[in-house]
C-alpha cells in the first residue's frame, strides 16, 4: 500500500466532536493533502489524545480563504472570526469535504498502533499496517464494530451496525487481511 492513501489528522476535540455528530461537513487545513488520500484517521488532540474514528473524503476544495468561506463556511461548524484567524496570512486554504464518517466505539491510544507516535501539527501519512492493526484490535472474527453515522443525504441518523472489513477495503481499494 502506498503511504499517500491514508492521512492521520490531528483535530481539536471540539471540532472532532462536531465532525462525528454530523454537524461539521468540512475540515479546514492550511496545507493540502495528497489527492490520492481517500481516508483520514482522526486523532483527537489534548486532552483526549486518542484515535477516535475515520473520515472518508469526498473531495478537497482549494481556494482563497474568502472563497472557501463563501463555499463552505456554513457547513464548517466554525465561526467566521475563528476561520479567518486560522487562515490569516494565507493565500490558499483547503476544505476537506466529508463523505462519510465512522466513529470507534472506544477511543484508541495511539501508542498501541504506532510505537513512536508523536501527534502531527496538522497531518501525516500512514500506511495500511495501521489500519490492519486497528482491524485486529476491534475483533478476532474479521469484523469491526463501529458506531456509524450515515452522512449521505445529510440525514445524519445514528445507526448501530457491525461493519465488515469490506468498508475498509472500499475506502482503501486494497485488501486489509
GROMACS .gro file of C-alpha atoms in nm, residues 31-177:
model
  147
   31UNK     CA    1  -0.169   2.275   0.388
   32UNK     CA    2  -0.303   2.049   0.117
   33UNK     CA    3  -0.303   1.673   0.139
   34UNK     CA    4  -0.210   1.435  -0.139
   35UNK     CA    5  -0.501   1.392  -0.382
   36UNK     CA    6  -0.465   1.012  -0.351
   37UNK     CA    7  -0.580   1.025   0.012
   38UNK     CA    8  -0.926   0.874   0.046
   39UNK     CA    9  -0.930   0.802   0.418
   40UNK     CA   10  -0.837   1.001   0.727
   41UNK     CA   11  -0.763   0.852   1.066
   42UNK     CA   12  -0.869   1.111   1.323
   43UNK     CA   13  -0.651   1.183   1.624
   44UNK     CA   14  -0.833   1.399   1.878
   45UNK     CA   15  -0.568   1.620   2.036
   46UNK     CA   16  -0.533   1.718   2.401
   47UNK     CA   17  -0.699   1.648   2.637
   48UNK     CA   18  -0.838   1.337   2.456
   49UNK     CA   19  -0.511   1.225   2.292
   50UNK     CA   20  -0.659   0.925   2.109
   51UNK     CA   21  -0.767   0.789   1.773
   52UNK     CA   22  -1.144   0.822   1.759
   53UNK     CA   23  -1.251   0.727   1.408
   54UNK     CA   24  -1.221   0.755   1.031
   55UNK     CA   25  -1.334   1.014   0.777
   56UNK     CA   26  -1.388   0.915   0.417
   57UNK     CA   27  -1.305   1.207   0.186
   58UNK     CA   28  -1.547   1.323  -0.081
   59UNK     CA   29  -1.324   1.596  -0.227
   60UNK     CA   30  -1.075   1.864  -0.127
   61UNK     CA   31  -1.154   2.221  -0.226
   62UNK     CA   32  -0.857   2.453  -0.275
   63UNK     CA   33  -0.930   2.824  -0.282
   64UNK     CA   34  -0.858   3.158  -0.120
   65UNK     CA   35  -0.987   3.184   0.237
   66UNK     CA   36  -1.256   3.430   0.121
   67UNK     CA   37  -1.385   3.189  -0.142
   68UNK     CA   38  -1.358   2.890   0.093
   69UNK     CA   39  -1.572   3.073   0.347
   70UNK     CA   40  -1.835   3.155   0.084
   71UNK     CA   41  -1.845   2.794  -0.041
   72UNK     CA   42  -1.814   2.603   0.287
   73UNK     CA   43  -1.835   2.831   0.589
   74UNK     CA   44  -2.193   2.747   0.681
   75UNK     CA   45  -2.110   2.377   0.692
   76UNK     CA   46  -1.775   2.409   0.867
   77UNK     CA   47  -1.902   2.437   1.226
   78UNK     CA   48  -1.666   2.727   1.292
   79UNK     CA   49  -1.723   3.097   1.349
   80UNK     CA   50  -1.628   3.344   1.078
   81UNK     CA   51  -1.378   3.513   1.310
   82UNK     CA   52  -1.205   3.188   1.405
   83UNK     CA   53  -1.199   3.076   1.040
   84UNK     CA   54  -1.027   3.392   0.918
   85UNK     CA   55  -0.795   3.398   1.217
   86UNK     CA   56  -0.688   3.042   1.130
   87UNK     CA   57  -0.616   3.134   0.767
   88UNK     CA   58  -0.459   3.474   0.843
   89UNK     CA   59  -0.174   3.548   0.602
   90UNK     CA   60  -0.255   3.252   0.376
   91UNK     CA   61  -0.333   3.296   0.007
   92UNK     CA   62  -0.481   2.947  -0.021
   93UNK     CA   63  -0.671   2.720   0.210
   94UNK     CA   64  -0.810   2.368   0.187
   95UNK     CA   65  -1.154   2.239   0.279
   96UNK     CA   66  -1.182   1.862   0.308
   97UNK     CA   67  -1.540   1.764   0.229
   98UNK     CA   68  -1.653   1.473   0.442
   99UNK     CA   69  -1.823   1.192   0.251
  100UNK     CA   70  -1.883   0.955   0.541
  101UNK     CA   71  -1.762   0.903   0.895
  102UNK     CA   72  -1.720   0.613   1.130
  103UNK     CA   73  -1.653   0.660   1.496
  104UNK     CA   74  -1.487   0.394   1.706
  105UNK     CA   75  -1.698   0.274   1.998
  106UNK     CA   76  -1.385   0.303   2.212
  107UNK     CA   77  -1.105   0.552   2.156
  108UNK     CA   78  -0.760   0.404   2.096
  109UNK     CA   79  -0.430   0.501   2.250
  110UNK     CA   80  -0.202   0.587   1.955
  111UNK     CA   81   0.096   0.407   2.112
  112UNK     CA   82  -0.095   0.080   2.062
  113UNK     CA   83  -0.069   0.127   1.685
  114UNK     CA   84   0.237   0.346   1.636
  115UNK     CA   85   0.514   0.276   1.884
  116UNK     CA   86   0.693   0.610   1.843
  117UNK     CA   87   0.380   0.819   1.795
  118UNK     CA   88   0.408   1.195   1.818
  119UNK     CA   89   0.095   1.394   1.725
  120UNK     CA   90   0.140   1.578   1.397
  121UNK     CA   91   0.091   1.955   1.397
  122UNK     CA   92  -0.152   1.919   1.110
  123UNK     CA   93  -0.135   1.576   0.945
  124UNK     CA   94   0.096   1.295   0.840
  125UNK     CA   95   0.066   0.998   0.607
  126UNK     CA   96   0.037   0.645   0.742
  127UNK     CA   97   0.035   0.307   0.573
  128UNK     CA   98  -0.212   0.022   0.565
  129UNK     CA   99  -0.038  -0.156   0.853
  130UNK     CA  100  -0.200   0.093   1.091
  131UNK     CA  101  -0.545   0.003   0.955
  132UNK     CA  102  -0.460  -0.369   0.980
  133UNK     CA  103  -0.366  -0.322   1.346
  134UNK     CA  104  -0.695  -0.138   1.402
  135UNK     CA  105  -0.892  -0.418   1.235
  136UNK     CA  106  -0.723  -0.681   1.453
  137UNK     CA  107  -0.779  -0.473   1.766
  138UNK     CA  108  -1.153  -0.450   1.717
  139UNK     CA  109  -1.228  -0.815   1.666
  140UNK     CA  110  -1.079  -1.156   1.613
  141UNK     CA  111  -1.358  -1.258   1.374
  142UNK     CA  112  -1.263  -1.011   1.099
  143UNK     CA  113  -1.542  -0.767   1.173
  144UNK     CA  114  -1.513  -0.420   1.312
  145UNK     CA  115  -1.791  -0.284   1.525
  146UNK     CA  116  -1.850   0.086   1.463
  147UNK     CA  117  -2.100   0.349   1.558
  148UNK     CA  118  -2.180   0.468   1.210
  149UNK     CA  119  -2.336   0.795   1.109
  150UNK     CA  120  -2.496   0.789   0.769
  151UNK     CA  121  -2.385   1.125   0.639
  152UNK     CA  122  -2.528   1.065   0.295
  153UNK     CA  123  -2.835   1.274   0.218
  154UNK     CA  124  -2.740   1.488   0.519
  155UNK     CA  125  -2.974   1.284   0.738
  156UNK     CA  126  -2.709   1.206   0.999
  157UNK     CA  127  -2.911   0.927   1.153
  158UNK     CA  128  -2.717   0.733   1.411
  159UNK     CA  129  -2.712   0.364   1.329
  160UNK     CA  130  -2.561   0.086   1.533
  161UNK     CA  131  -2.415  -0.163   1.290
  162UNK     CA  132  -2.132  -0.406   1.252
  163UNK     CA  133  -1.920  -0.324   0.950
  164UNK     CA  134  -1.702  -0.591   0.793
  165UNK     CA  135  -1.359  -0.519   0.653
  166UNK     CA  136  -1.538  -0.458   0.322
  167UNK     CA  137  -1.590  -0.098   0.435
  168UNK     CA  138  -1.216  -0.053   0.482
  169UNK     CA  139  -1.145  -0.235   0.156
  170UNK     CA  140  -1.378   0.003  -0.028
  171UNK     CA  141  -1.211   0.306   0.128
  172UNK     CA  142  -0.862   0.179   0.066
  173UNK     CA  143  -0.923  -0.005  -0.263
  174UNK     CA  144  -0.692  -0.273  -0.129
  175UNK     CA  145  -0.728  -0.580   0.096
  176UNK     CA  146  -0.673  -0.535   0.468
  177UNK     CA  147  -0.644  -0.904   0.562
   0.00000   0.00000   0.00000
